[in-house]
Amino acid sequence: MVSLSWKHHTLIQALISRGPLKEKEFHSIFTGVTGRNPGDAKKIFDKYLLEINKELSYVHFELRACRDQYDGHVCYGVVNTVSDDQSKLGTKYSVPQIAFFKGIIEAIAQDEAAQGCISGFDALNIRLENQLPSEASSSQQQVPPAFKNFSMSQKEKTLNELVKDNWLCRTRDGNIGLGIRSLLDLRSWFRNNDVPSCEVCNEAGVKADLCPNEGCTVRIHKYCLKNLLSQRDDKVCSGCGKPWPLGRVTKEEAVEAAVNDDDEEETDTQARALRSKKRKNRSHRDSAENVSSQASLASSSGITRRIVTRSAAHLS
């Protein structure tokens, strides 16, 4: 059994207390703790993760990485690998809230168009009784009162909580998608429920591009498609062998990447300008304080001299 050091514990604690972290942030913590850059010391980084997972496996947890299917960023998190009645006791969500969440997950994951989202209206109209066994859902008498009384306002509140806790997310166009915690935690659920996987990475293709050719079921994540395009000269589907119109996708990705780069550059420029402005303000403030201090000292010296002169005149 590997004995974990304080460095291992710090990495675990960061992921548990702060939730799933993007790769850049987790790498930054790793560098701060170990003094090594994961990009330059990948073997050391992988060794740390392996040692952590060996210990976490004894309590059925796992430090896992996955890509956010909505922006392609890699994220890290600690997940529970056992789904049983005992593990459900640790959740803060009620039974109706969990049923509501499951209904949303099923609606998103089982979408044949692989859009990776549903509208907020459709989410709020999820029927909780559909999460019951078929014989119970067909009989209104067997539907729990908590399900019947779960109001629209409660659904809205639950939806906001699920988004806040990263189980769900809001897409750029205002729809409801899967949060990074769901993508990390539900890997086995996707496989058990036959959610089609990406042809490239073999992860669930919840949000993916579909082969446009009729009868072909191949789907590929947009970021996987971009990598595939850069590595292959042929532009054909690996499933049906027919041409895949990749030019349009590539152009859209290039525009989106350029916009993201411009936004990041603009943000960095603004941050540098703000820091420079703060330094100037601090310098001006310090200068003003020095002038004020010198003026006060000079005034105090003048008063002292006048007092001494008056005292000397009185004595004479």
PDB file of C-alpha atoms in Angstrom:
ATOM      1  CA  MET A   1       0.000   0.000   0.000  1.00  0.00           C
ATOM      2  CA  VAL A   2       1.353   3.414  -1.019  1.00  0.00           C
ATOM      3  CA  SER A   3       1.595   5.940   1.783  1.00  0.00           C
ATOM      4  CA  LEU A   4       0.275   9.283   0.569  1.00  0.00           C
ATOM      5  CA  SER A   5       2.196  12.415   1.458  1.00  0.00           C
ATOM      6  CA  TRP A   6       0.836  15.842   2.343  1.00  0.00           C
ATOM      7  CA  LYS A   7       1.198  16.733  -1.344  1.00  0.00           C
ATOM      8  CA  HIS A   8      -1.234  13.974  -2.346  1.00  0.00           C
ATOM      9  CA  HIS A   9      -3.637  15.064   0.403  1.00  0.00           C
ATOM     10  CA  THR A  10      -3.516  18.680  -0.756  1.00  0.00           C
ATOM     11  CA  LEU A  11      -4.468  17.699  -4.318  1.00  0.00           C
ATOM     12  CA  ILE A  12      -7.351  15.558  -3.081  1.00  0.00           C
ATOM     13  CA  GLN A  13      -8.577  18.259  -0.705  1.00  0.00           C
ATOM     14  CA  ALA A  14      -8.488  20.892  -3.450  1.00  0.00           C
ATOM     15  CA  LEU A  15     -10.722  18.786  -5.702  1.00  0.00           C
ATOM     16  CA  ILE A  16     -13.149  17.846  -2.917  1.00  0.00           C
ATOM     17  CA  SER A  17     -13.532  21.305  -1.403  1.00  0.00           C
ATOM     18  CA  ARG A  18     -13.516  23.321  -4.627  1.00  0.00           C
ATOM     19  CA  GLY A  19     -15.349  20.880  -6.851  1.00  0.00           C
ATOM     20  CA  PRO A  20     -14.273  19.898 -10.379  1.00  0.00           C
ATOM     21  CA  LEU A  21     -11.364  22.037 -11.573  1.00  0.00           C
ATOM     22  CA  LYS A  22     -10.297  22.908 -15.084  1.00  0.00           C
ATOM     23  CA  GLU A  23      -7.001  21.436 -16.180  1.00  0.00           C
ATOM     24  CA  LYS A  24      -5.141  24.756 -16.045  1.00  0.00           C
ATOM     25  CA  GLU A  25      -6.232  25.406 -12.471  1.00  0.00           C
ATOM     26  CA  PHE A  26      -5.475  21.870 -11.277  1.00  0.00           C
ATOM     27  CA  HIS A  27      -2.067  21.955 -12.957  1.00  0.00           C
ATOM     28  CA  SER A  28      -1.363  25.261 -11.229  1.00  0.00           C
ATOM     29  CA  ILE A  29      -2.150  23.689  -7.837  1.00  0.00           C
ATOM     30  CA  PHE A  30       0.043  20.695  -8.683  1.00  0.00           C
ATOM     31  CA  THR A  31       2.931  23.012  -9.585  1.00  0.00           C
ATOM     32  CA  GLY A  32       2.481  24.993  -6.378  1.00  0.00           C
ATOM     33  CA  VAL A  33       2.517  21.822  -4.288  1.00  0.00           C
ATOM     34  CA  THR A  34       5.262  19.822  -6.018  1.00  0.00           C
ATOM     35  CA  GLY A  35       7.284  22.498  -7.763  1.00  0.00           C
ATOM     36  CA  ARG A  36       6.943  20.569 -11.049  1.00  0.00           C
ATOM     37  CA  ASN A  37       5.061  21.545 -14.183  1.00  0.00           C
ATOM     38  CA  PRO A  38       2.774  18.709 -15.400  1.00  0.00           C
ATOM     39  CA  GLY A  39       3.507  19.704 -18.985  1.00  0.00           C
ATOM     40  CA  ASP A  40       7.232  19.115 -18.516  1.00  0.00           C
ATOM     41  CA  ALA A  41       6.955  16.297 -15.962  1.00  0.00           C
ATOM     42  CA  LYS A  42       4.015  14.255 -17.252  1.00  0.00           C
ATOM     43  CA  LYS A  43       5.349  10.978 -15.847  1.00  0.00           C
ATOM     44  CA  ILE A  44       5.570  12.474 -12.351  1.00  0.00           C
ATOM     45  CA  PHE A  45       2.080  13.952 -12.688  1.00  0.00           C
ATOM     46  CA  ASP A  46       0.618  10.608 -13.841  1.00  0.00           C
ATOM     47  CA  LYS A  47       2.438   8.840 -10.999  1.00  0.00           C
ATOM     48  CA  TYR A  48       0.796  11.126  -8.435  1.00  0.00           C
ATOM     49  CA  LEU A  49      -2.660  10.448  -9.901  1.00  0.00           C
ATOM     50  CA  LEU A  50      -2.034   6.696  -9.952  1.00  0.00           C
ATOM     51  CA  GLU A  51      -0.935   6.689  -6.309  1.00  0.00           C
ATOM     52  CA  ILE A  52      -3.956   8.751  -5.287  1.00  0.00           C
ATOM     53  CA  ASN A  53      -6.390   6.462  -7.112  1.00  0.00           C
ATOM     54  CA  LYS A  54      -4.876   3.343  -5.554  1.00  0.00           C
ATOM     55  CA  GLU A  55      -5.750   4.711  -2.121  1.00  0.00           C
ATOM     56  CA  LEU A  56      -9.121   6.168  -3.108  1.00  0.00           C
ATOM     57  CA  SER A  57     -10.198   2.825  -4.576  1.00  0.00           C
ATOM     58  CA  TYR A  58     -10.404   1.365  -1.053  1.00  0.00           C
ATOM     59  CA  VAL A  59     -13.300   3.736  -0.301  1.00  0.00           C
ATOM     60  CA  HIS A  60     -14.790   3.490  -3.828  1.00  0.00           C
ATOM     61  CA  PHE A  61     -13.713   6.932  -5.000  1.00  0.00           C
ATOM     62  CA  GLU A  62     -11.711   7.916  -8.050  1.00  0.00           C
ATOM     63  CA  LEU A  63      -9.820  10.990  -9.229  1.00  0.00           C
ATOM     64  CA  ARG A  64     -11.031  11.293 -12.778  1.00  0.00           C
ATOM     65  CA  ALA A  65     -10.483  13.551 -15.775  1.00  0.00           C
ATOM     66  CA  CYS A  66     -12.848  14.222 -18.655  1.00  0.00           C
ATOM     67  CA  ARG A  67     -13.547  16.825 -21.306  1.00  0.00           C
ATOM     68  CA  ASP A  68     -16.380  19.286 -20.998  1.00  0.00           C
ATOM     69  CA  GLN A  69     -18.342  18.440 -24.143  1.00  0.00           C
ATOM     70  CA  TYR A  70     -19.541  22.035 -24.488  1.00  0.00           C
ATOM     71  CA  ASP A  71     -16.168  23.808 -24.618  1.00  0.00           C
ATOM     72  CA  GLY A  72     -13.632  20.974 -24.963  1.00  0.00           C
ATOM     73  CA  HIS A  73     -11.718  21.879 -21.788  1.00  0.00           C
ATOM     74  CA  VAL A  74     -10.299  19.048 -19.663  1.00  0.00           C
ATOM     75  CA  CYS A  75     -11.511  18.990 -16.045  1.00  0.00           C
ATOM     76  CA  TYR A  76     -10.532  16.959 -12.979  1.00  0.00           C
ATOM     77  CA  GLY A  77     -12.741  15.810 -10.118  1.00  0.00           C
ATOM     78  CA  VAL A  78     -13.189  13.173  -7.407  1.00  0.00           C
ATOM     79  CA  VAL A  79     -16.193  10.919  -8.010  1.00  0.00           C
ATOM     80  CA  ASN A  80     -18.016   8.141  -6.181  1.00  0.00           C
ATOM     81  CA  THR A  81     -17.731   4.863  -8.116  1.00  0.00           C
ATOM     82  CA  VAL A  82     -20.593   3.122  -6.274  1.00  0.00           C
ATOM     83  CA  SER A  83     -24.239   3.926  -6.820  1.00  0.00           C
ATOM     84  CA  ASP A  84     -26.368   2.312  -4.127  1.00  0.00           C
ATOM     85  CA  ASP A  85     -28.997   3.299  -1.570  1.00  0.00           C
ATOM     86  CA  GLN A  86     -26.347   3.994   1.057  1.00  0.00           C
ATOM     87  CA  SER A  87     -24.396   6.396  -1.136  1.00  0.00           C
ATOM     88  CA  LYS A  88     -27.610   8.288  -1.920  1.00  0.00           C
ATOM     89  CA  LEU A  89     -27.900   9.212   1.759  1.00  0.00           C
ATOM     90  CA  GLY A  90     -25.018  11.649   1.312  1.00  0.00           C
ATOM     91  CA  THR A  91     -26.832  13.869  -1.169  1.00  0.00           C
ATOM     92  CA  LYS A  92     -28.540  17.107  -0.198  1.00  0.00           C
ATOM     93  CA  TYR A  93     -31.278  16.620  -2.794  1.00  0.00           C
ATOM     94  CA  SER A  94     -34.672  15.150  -1.967  1.00  0.00           C
ATOM     95  CA  VAL A  95     -36.228  12.151  -3.737  1.00  0.00           C
ATOM     96  CA  PRO A  96     -38.434  14.339  -6.010  1.00  0.00           C
ATOM     97  CA  GLN A  97     -35.442  16.523  -6.870  1.00  0.00           C
ATOM     98  CA  ILE A  98     -33.366  13.463  -7.818  1.00  0.00           C
ATOM     99  CA  ALA A  99     -36.221  12.159  -9.966  1.00  0.00           C
ATOM    100  CA  PHE A 100     -36.457  15.569 -11.664  1.00  0.00           C
ATOM    101  CA  PHE A 101     -32.707  15.543 -12.320  1.00  0.00           C
ATOM    102  CA  LYS A 102     -32.843  11.994 -13.747  1.00  0.00           C
ATOM    103  CA  GLY A 103     -35.634  13.021 -16.088  1.00  0.00           C
ATOM    104  CA  ILE A 104     -33.541  15.916 -17.423  1.00  0.00           C
ATOM    105  CA  ILE A 105     -30.469  13.704 -17.825  1.00  0.00           C
ATOM    106  CA  GLU A 106     -32.449  11.114 -19.798  1.00  0.00           C
ATOM    107  CA  ALA A 107     -34.003  13.738 -22.053  1.00  0.00           C
ATOM    108  CA  ILE A 108     -30.577  15.202 -22.891  1.00  0.00           C
ATOM    109  CA  ALA A 109     -28.623  11.942 -23.213  1.00  0.00           C
ATOM    110  CA  GLN A 110     -31.226  10.117 -25.305  1.00  0.00           C
ATOM    111  CA  ASP A 111     -31.614  12.891 -27.866  1.00  0.00           C
ATOM    112  CA  GLU A 112     -30.956  11.285 -31.252  1.00  0.00           C
ATOM    113  CA  ALA A 113     -29.745  14.611 -32.642  1.00  0.00           C
ATOM    114  CA  ALA A 114     -26.990  14.740 -29.973  1.00  0.00           C
ATOM    115  CA  GLN A 115     -27.559  18.443 -29.355  1.00  0.00           C
ATOM    116  CA  GLY A 116     -26.546  17.975 -25.715  1.00  0.00           C
ATOM    117  CA  CYS A 117     -29.296  20.159 -24.319  1.00  0.00           C
ATOM    118  CA  ILE A 118     -33.006  20.771 -23.943  1.00  0.00           C
ATOM    119  CA  SER A 119     -34.898  24.013 -23.563  1.00  0.00           C
ATOM    120  CA  GLY A 120     -35.681  25.401 -20.121  1.00  0.00           C
ATOM    121  CA  PHE A 121     -39.376  24.982 -20.919  1.00  0.00           C
ATOM    122  CA  ASP A 122     -38.932  21.279 -21.675  1.00  0.00           C
ATOM    123  CA  ALA A 123     -36.855  20.829 -18.512  1.00  0.00           C
ATOM    124  CA  LEU A 124     -39.539  22.362 -16.308  1.00  0.00           C
ATOM    125  CA  ASN A 125     -42.156  20.129 -17.894  1.00  0.00           C
ATOM    126  CA  ILE A 126     -40.357  16.877 -17.051  1.00  0.00           C
ATOM    127  CA  ARG A 127     -42.873  14.469 -15.469  1.00  0.00           C
ATOM    128  CA  LEU A 128     -41.545  12.973 -12.258  1.00  0.00           C
ATOM    129  CA  GLU A 129     -43.858   9.967 -12.375  1.00  0.00           C
ATOM    130  CA  ASN A 130     -41.988   8.762 -15.474  1.00  0.00           C
ATOM    131  CA  GLN A 131     -39.082   7.930 -13.145  1.00  0.00           C
ATOM    132  CA  LEU A 132     -41.213   5.376 -11.299  1.00  0.00           C
ATOM    133  CA  PRO A 133     -41.526   1.715 -12.346  1.00  0.00           C
ATOM    134  CA  SER A 134     -43.929   1.345 -15.263  1.00  0.00           C
ATOM    135  CA  GLU A 135     -46.682  -0.257 -13.186  1.00  0.00           C
ATOM    136  CA  ALA A 136     -46.514   2.524 -10.603  1.00  0.00           C
ATOM    137  CA  SER A 137     -46.478   5.363 -13.131  1.00  0.00           C
ATOM    138  CA  SER A 138     -49.553   3.959 -14.877  1.00  0.00           C
ATOM    139  CA  SER A 139     -51.543   4.111 -11.656  1.00  0.00           C
ATOM    140  CA  GLN A 140     -52.001   7.569 -10.172  1.00  0.00           C
ATOM    141  CA  GLN A 141     -52.791   6.003  -6.798  1.00  0.00           C
ATOM    142  CA  GLN A 142     -49.231   4.661  -6.526  1.00  0.00           C
ATOM    143  CA  VAL A 143     -47.516   7.971  -7.386  1.00  0.00           C
ATOM    144  CA  PRO A 144     -45.967   9.376  -4.166  1.00  0.00           C
ATOM    145  CA  PRO A 145     -47.574  12.586  -2.873  1.00  0.00           C
ATOM    146  CA  ALA A 146     -44.146  14.256  -2.931  1.00  0.00           C
ATOM    147  CA  PHE A 147     -44.075  13.739  -6.698  1.00  0.00           C
ATOM    148  CA  LYS A 148     -47.614  15.010  -7.189  1.00  0.00           C
ATOM    149  CA  ASN A 149     -47.000  18.094  -5.056  1.00  0.00           C
ATOM    150  CA  PHE A 150     -43.671  19.020  -6.645  1.00  0.00           C
ATOM    151  CA  SER A 151     -44.639  22.438  -7.972  1.00  0.00           C
ATOM    152  CA  MET A 152     -43.283  24.460 -10.894  1.00  0.00           C
ATOM    153  CA  SER A 153     -41.569  26.888  -8.527  1.00  0.00           C
ATOM    154  CA  GLN A 154     -39.834  23.953  -6.817  1.00  0.00           C
ATOM    155  CA  LYS A 155     -38.662  22.741 -10.222  1.00  0.00           C
ATOM    156  CA  GLU A 156     -37.261  26.185 -11.031  1.00  0.00           C
ATOM    157  CA  LYS A 157     -35.444  26.331  -7.683  1.00  0.00           C
ATOM    158  CA  THR A 158     -34.060  22.814  -8.149  1.00  0.00           C
ATOM    159  CA  LEU A 159     -32.937  23.644 -11.680  1.00  0.00           C
ATOM    160  CA  ASN A 160     -30.989  26.662 -10.418  1.00  0.00           C
ATOM    161  CA  GLU A 161     -29.391  24.581  -7.644  1.00  0.00           C
ATOM    162  CA  LEU A 162     -28.345  21.868 -10.099  1.00  0.00           C
ATOM    163  CA  VAL A 163     -26.745  24.485 -12.335  1.00  0.00           C
ATOM    164  CA  LYS A 164     -25.007  26.114  -9.362  1.00  0.00           C
ATOM    165  CA  ASP A 165     -23.634  22.726  -8.222  1.00  0.00           C
ATOM    166  CA  ASN A 166     -22.362  21.946 -11.766  1.00  0.00           C
ATOM    167  CA  TRP A 167     -24.674  18.972 -12.263  1.00  0.00           C
ATOM    168  CA  LEU A 168     -26.311  20.919 -15.076  1.00  0.00           C
ATOM    169  CA  CYS A 169     -25.246  23.955 -17.071  1.00  0.00           C
ATOM    170  CA  ARG A 170     -26.804  26.724 -19.102  1.00  0.00           C
ATOM    171  CA  THR A 171     -25.586  26.873 -22.683  1.00  0.00           C
ATOM    172  CA  ARG A 172     -24.830  30.090 -24.545  1.00  0.00           C
ATOM    173  CA  ASP A 173     -28.284  30.102 -26.097  1.00  0.00           C
ATOM    174  CA  GLY A 174     -29.998  29.656 -22.710  1.00  0.00           C
ATOM    175  CA  ASN A 175     -30.752  25.939 -22.924  1.00  0.00           C
ATOM    176  CA  ILE A 176     -30.057  23.326 -20.227  1.00  0.00           C
ATOM    177  CA  GLY A 177     -27.093  20.995 -20.716  1.00  0.00           C
ATOM    178  CA  LEU A 178     -25.059  18.548 -18.637  1.00  0.00           C
ATOM    179  CA  GLY A 179     -22.706  20.040 -16.069  1.00  0.00           C
ATOM    180  CA  ILE A 180     -19.136  18.884 -15.670  1.00  0.00           C
ATOM    181  CA  ARG A 181     -20.010  16.891 -12.534  1.00  0.00           C
ATOM    182  CA  SER A 182     -22.521  14.840 -14.531  1.00  0.00           C
ATOM    183  CA  LEU A 183     -19.979  14.209 -17.283  1.00  0.00           C
ATOM    184  CA  LEU A 184     -17.487  13.042 -14.640  1.00  0.00           C
ATOM    185  CA  ASP A 185     -19.881  10.984 -12.498  1.00  0.00           C
ATOM    186  CA  LEU A 186     -22.225   9.406 -15.030  1.00  0.00           C
ATOM    187  CA  ARG A 187     -19.718   7.609 -17.251  1.00  0.00           C
ATOM    188  CA  SER A 188     -21.033   4.151 -16.268  1.00  0.00           C
ATOM    189  CA  TRP A 189     -24.646   5.365 -16.494  1.00  0.00           C
ATOM    190  CA  PHE A 190     -24.091   6.465 -20.089  1.00  0.00           C
ATOM    191  CA  ARG A 191     -22.753   3.031 -20.986  1.00  0.00           C
ATOM    192  CA  ASN A 192     -25.463   1.123 -19.131  1.00  0.00           C
ATOM    193  CA  ASN A 193     -28.145   3.156 -20.892  1.00  0.00           C
ATOM    194  CA  ASP A 194     -26.621   2.656 -24.352  1.00  0.00           C
ATOM    195  CA  VAL A 195     -25.822   6.305 -24.990  1.00  0.00           C
ATOM    196  CA  PRO A 196     -23.877   6.214 -28.297  1.00  0.00           C
ATOM    197  CA  SER A 197     -20.178   6.927 -27.860  1.00  0.00           C
ATOM    198  CA  CYS A 198     -17.839   9.166 -29.814  1.00  0.00           C
ATOM    199  CA  GLU A 199     -16.088   7.316 -32.637  1.00  0.00           C
ATOM    200  CA  VAL A 200     -12.739   8.868 -31.679  1.00  0.00           C
ATOM    201  CA  CYS A 201     -12.484   8.938 -27.865  1.00  0.00           C
ATOM    202  CA  ASN A 202     -15.147   6.310 -27.023  1.00  0.00           C
ATOM    203  CA  GLU A 203     -16.739   8.589 -24.394  1.00  0.00           C
ATOM    204  CA  ALA A 204     -20.482   9.213 -24.449  1.00  0.00           C
ATOM    205  CA  GLY A 205     -21.402  11.445 -27.374  1.00  0.00           C
ATOM    206  CA  VAL A 206     -23.965  13.536 -25.528  1.00  0.00           C
ATOM    207  CA  LYS A 207     -23.087  16.645 -27.531  1.00  0.00           C
ATOM    208  CA  ALA A 208     -21.567  15.635 -30.839  1.00  0.00           C
ATOM    209  CA  ASP A 209     -21.684  15.986 -34.598  1.00  0.00           C
ATOM    210  CA  LEU A 210     -23.521  13.228 -36.466  1.00  0.00           C
ATOM    211  CA  CYS A 211     -22.513  11.685 -39.742  1.00  0.00           C
ATOM    212  CA  PRO A 212     -24.831  13.328 -42.306  1.00  0.00           C
ATOM    213  CA  ASN A 213     -25.163  10.184 -44.377  1.00  0.00           C
ATOM    214  CA  GLU A 214     -28.439   8.347 -43.939  1.00  0.00           C
ATOM    215  CA  GLY A 215     -28.213   5.082 -42.042  1.00  0.00           C
ATOM    216  CA  CYS A 216     -24.830   5.869 -40.442  1.00  0.00           C
ATOM    217  CA  THR A 217     -24.850   6.171 -36.656  1.00  0.00           C
ATOM    218  CA  VAL A 218     -21.330   7.568 -36.183  1.00  0.00           C
ATOM    219  CA  ARG A 219     -21.056  10.616 -33.932  1.00  0.00           C
ATOM    220  CA  ILE A 220     -17.930  12.576 -33.025  1.00  0.00           C
ATOM    221  CA  HIS A 221     -17.345  15.322 -30.488  1.00  0.00           C
ATOM    222  CA  LYS A 222     -16.510  18.636 -32.130  1.00  0.00           C
ATOM    223  CA  TYR A 223     -13.080  18.811 -30.458  1.00  0.00           C
ATOM    224  CA  CYS A 224     -12.356  15.202 -31.464  1.00  0.00           C
ATOM    225  CA  LEU A 225     -13.394  16.044 -35.017  1.00  0.00           C
ATOM    226  CA  LYS A 226     -10.960  18.952 -35.036  1.00  0.00           C
ATOM    227  CA  ASN A 227      -8.096  16.689 -33.912  1.00  0.00           C
ATOM    228  CA  LEU A 228      -9.094  14.023 -36.431  1.00  0.00           C
ATOM    229  CA  LEU A 229      -9.109  16.586 -39.208  1.00  0.00           C
ATOM    230  CA  SER A 230      -5.566  17.697 -38.371  1.00  0.00           C
ATOM    231  CA  GLN A 231      -4.239  14.114 -38.409  1.00  0.00           C
ATOM    232  CA  ARG A 232      -5.920  12.680 -41.514  1.00  0.00           C
ATOM    233  CA  ASP A 233      -5.832  13.669 -45.157  1.00  0.00           C
ATOM    234  CA  ASP A 234      -9.025  11.845 -46.111  1.00  0.00           C
ATOM    235  CA  LYS A 235     -12.304  13.521 -45.172  1.00  0.00           C
ATOM    236  CA  VAL A 236     -14.479  10.420 -44.996  1.00  0.00           C
ATOM    237  CA  CYS A 237     -16.569   8.913 -42.213  1.00  0.00           C
ATOM    238  CA  SER A 238     -14.869   5.956 -40.558  1.00  0.00           C
ATOM    239  CA  GLY A 239     -18.249   4.226 -40.239  1.00  0.00           C
ATOM    240  CA  CYS A 240     -19.736   4.384 -43.732  1.00  0.00           C
ATOM    241  CA  GLY A 241     -16.705   5.481 -45.744  1.00  0.00           C
ATOM    242  CA  LYS A 242     -18.625   8.328 -47.381  1.00  0.00           C
ATOM    243  CA  PRO A 243     -17.389  11.941 -47.482  1.00  0.00           C
ATOM    244  CA  TRP A 244     -17.982  13.971 -44.329  1.00  0.00           C
ATOM    245  CA  PRO A 245     -18.487  17.714 -44.952  1.00  0.00           C
ATOM    246  CA  LEU A 246     -15.804  18.873 -42.532  1.00  0.00           C
ATOM    247  CA  GLY A 247     -15.027  22.227 -44.174  1.00  0.00           C
ATOM    248  CA  ARG A 248     -18.006  24.016 -42.621  1.00  0.00           C
ATOM    249  CA  VAL A 249     -17.258  22.661 -39.157  1.00  0.00           C
ATOM    250  CA  THR A 250     -13.610  23.657 -39.397  1.00  0.00           C
ATOM    251  CA  LYS A 251     -14.480  27.204 -40.449  1.00  0.00           C
ATOM    252  CA  GLU A 252     -16.911  27.625 -37.574  1.00  0.00           C
ATOM    253  CA  GLU A 253     -14.347  26.263 -35.115  1.00  0.00           C
ATOM    254  CA  ALA A 254     -11.674  28.598 -36.462  1.00  0.00           C
ATOM    255  CA  VAL A 255     -13.942  31.612 -36.044  1.00  0.00           C
ATOM    256  CA  GLU A 256     -14.947  30.527 -32.541  1.00  0.00           C
ATOM    257  CA  ALA A 257     -11.325  29.880 -31.551  1.00  0.00           C
ATOM    258  CA  ALA A 258     -10.301  33.294 -32.888  1.00  0.00           C
ATOM    259  CA  VAL A 259     -13.070  34.981 -30.910  1.00  0.00           C
ATOM    260  CA  ASN A 260     -12.049  33.113 -27.755  1.00  0.00           C
ATOM    261  CA  ASP A 261      -8.400  34.078 -28.265  1.00  0.00           C
ATOM    262  CA  ASP A 262      -9.368  37.713 -28.782  1.00  0.00           C
ATOM    263  CA  ASP A 263     -11.490  37.644 -25.640  1.00  0.00           C
ATOM    264  CA  GLU A 264      -8.646  36.113 -23.610  1.00  0.00           C
ATOM    265  CA  GLU A 265      -6.145  38.647 -25.024  1.00  0.00           C
ATOM    266  CA  GLU A 266      -8.529  41.504 -24.276  1.00  0.00           C
ATOM    267  CA  THR A 267      -9.033  40.217 -20.744  1.00  0.00           C
ATOM    268  CA  ASP A 268      -5.274  39.972 -20.190  1.00  0.00           C
ATOM    269  CA  THR A 269      -4.778  43.489 -21.576  1.00  0.00           C
ATOM    270  CA  GLN A 270      -7.480  44.869 -19.295  1.00  0.00           C
ATOM    271  CA  ALA A 271      -5.976  43.091 -16.310  1.00  0.00           C
ATOM    272  CA  ARG A 272      -2.517  44.531 -17.043  1.00  0.00           C
ATOM    273  CA  ALA A 273      -3.979  48.020 -17.515  1.00  0.00           C
ATOM    274  CA  LEU A 274      -5.852  47.724 -14.227  1.00  0.00           C
ATOM    275  CA  ARG A 275      -2.708  46.635 -12.363  1.00  0.00           C
ATOM    276  CA  SER A 276      -0.756  49.511 -13.920  1.00  0.00           C
ATOM    277  CA  LYS A 277      -3.463  51.971 -12.918  1.00  0.00           C
ATOM    278  CA  LYS A 278      -3.429  50.664  -9.355  1.00  0.00           C
ATOM    279  CA  ARG A 279       0.346  51.064  -9.170  1.00  0.00           C
ATOM    280  CA  LYS A 280       0.090  54.659 -10.444  1.00  0.00           C
ATOM    281  CA  ASN A 281      -2.671  55.473  -7.976  1.00  0.00           C
ATOM    282  CA  ARG A 282      -0.629  53.969  -5.154  1.00  0.00           C
ATOM    283  CA  SER A 283       2.423  55.982  -6.216  1.00  0.00           C
ATOM    284  CA  HIS A 284       0.412  59.216  -6.386  1.00  0.00           C
ATOM    285  CA  ARG A 285      -1.145  58.491  -3.016  1.00  0.00           C
ATOM    286  CA  ASP A 286       2.241  57.827  -1.441  1.00  0.00           C
ATOM    287  CA  SER A 287       3.623  61.043  -2.936  1.00  0.00           C
ATOM    288  CA  ALA A 288       0.662  63.028  -1.626  1.00  0.00           C
ATOM    289  CA  GLU A 289       1.091  61.497   1.800  1.00  0.00           C
ATOM    290  CA  ASN A 290       4.793  62.442   1.811  1.00  0.00           C
ATOM    291  CA  VAL A 291       4.029  66.045   0.803  1.00  0.00           C
ATOM    292  CA  SER A 292       1.312  66.232   3.455  1.00  0.00           C
ATOM    293  CA  SER A 293       3.664  64.803   6.065  1.00  0.00           C
ATOM    294  CA  GLN A 294       6.410  67.278   5.172  1.00  0.00           C
ATOM    295  CA  ALA A 295       3.976  70.201   5.261  1.00  0.00           C
ATOM    296  CA  SER A 296       2.694  69.079   8.640  1.00  0.00           C
ATOM    297  CA  LEU A 297       6.244  68.780   9.958  1.00  0.00           C
ATOM    298  CA  ALA A 298       7.166  72.221   8.662  1.00  0.00           C
ATOM    299  CA  SER A 299       4.042  73.757  10.210  1.00  0.00           C
ATOM    300  CA  SER A 300       4.800  72.054  13.514  1.00  0.00           C
ATOM    301  CA  SER A 301       8.366  73.374  13.472  1.00  0.00           C
ATOM    302  CA  GLY A 302       7.132  76.927  12.803  1.00  0.00           C
ATOM    303  CA  ILE A 303       4.736  76.745  15.729  1.00  0.00           C
ATOM    304  CA  THR A 304       7.500  75.457  17.998  1.00  0.00           C
ATOM    305  CA  ARG A 305       9.821  78.288  16.980  1.00  0.00           C
ATOM    306  CA  ARG A 306       7.123  80.891  17.657  1.00  0.00           C
ATOM    307  CA  ILE A 307       6.462  79.447  21.114  1.00  0.00           C
ATOM    308  CA  VAL A 308      10.154  79.492  21.957  1.00  0.00           C
ATOM    309  CA  THR A 309      10.546  83.119  20.740  1.00  0.00           C
ATOM    310  CA  ARG A 310       7.570  84.286  22.793  1.00  0.00           C
ATOM    311  CA  SER A 311       8.878  82.513  25.881  1.00  0.00           C
ATOM    312  CA  ALA A 312      12.321  84.121  25.476  1.00  0.00           C
ATOM    313  CA  ALA A 313      10.780  87.577  25.074  1.00  0.00           C
ATOM    314  CA  HIS A 314       8.755  87.119  28.239  1.00  0.00           C
ATOM    315  CA  LEU A 315      11.837  86.112  30.221  1.00  0.00           C
ATOM    316  CA  SER A 316      13.771  89.136  29.027  1.00  0.00           C
TER     317      SER A 316
END
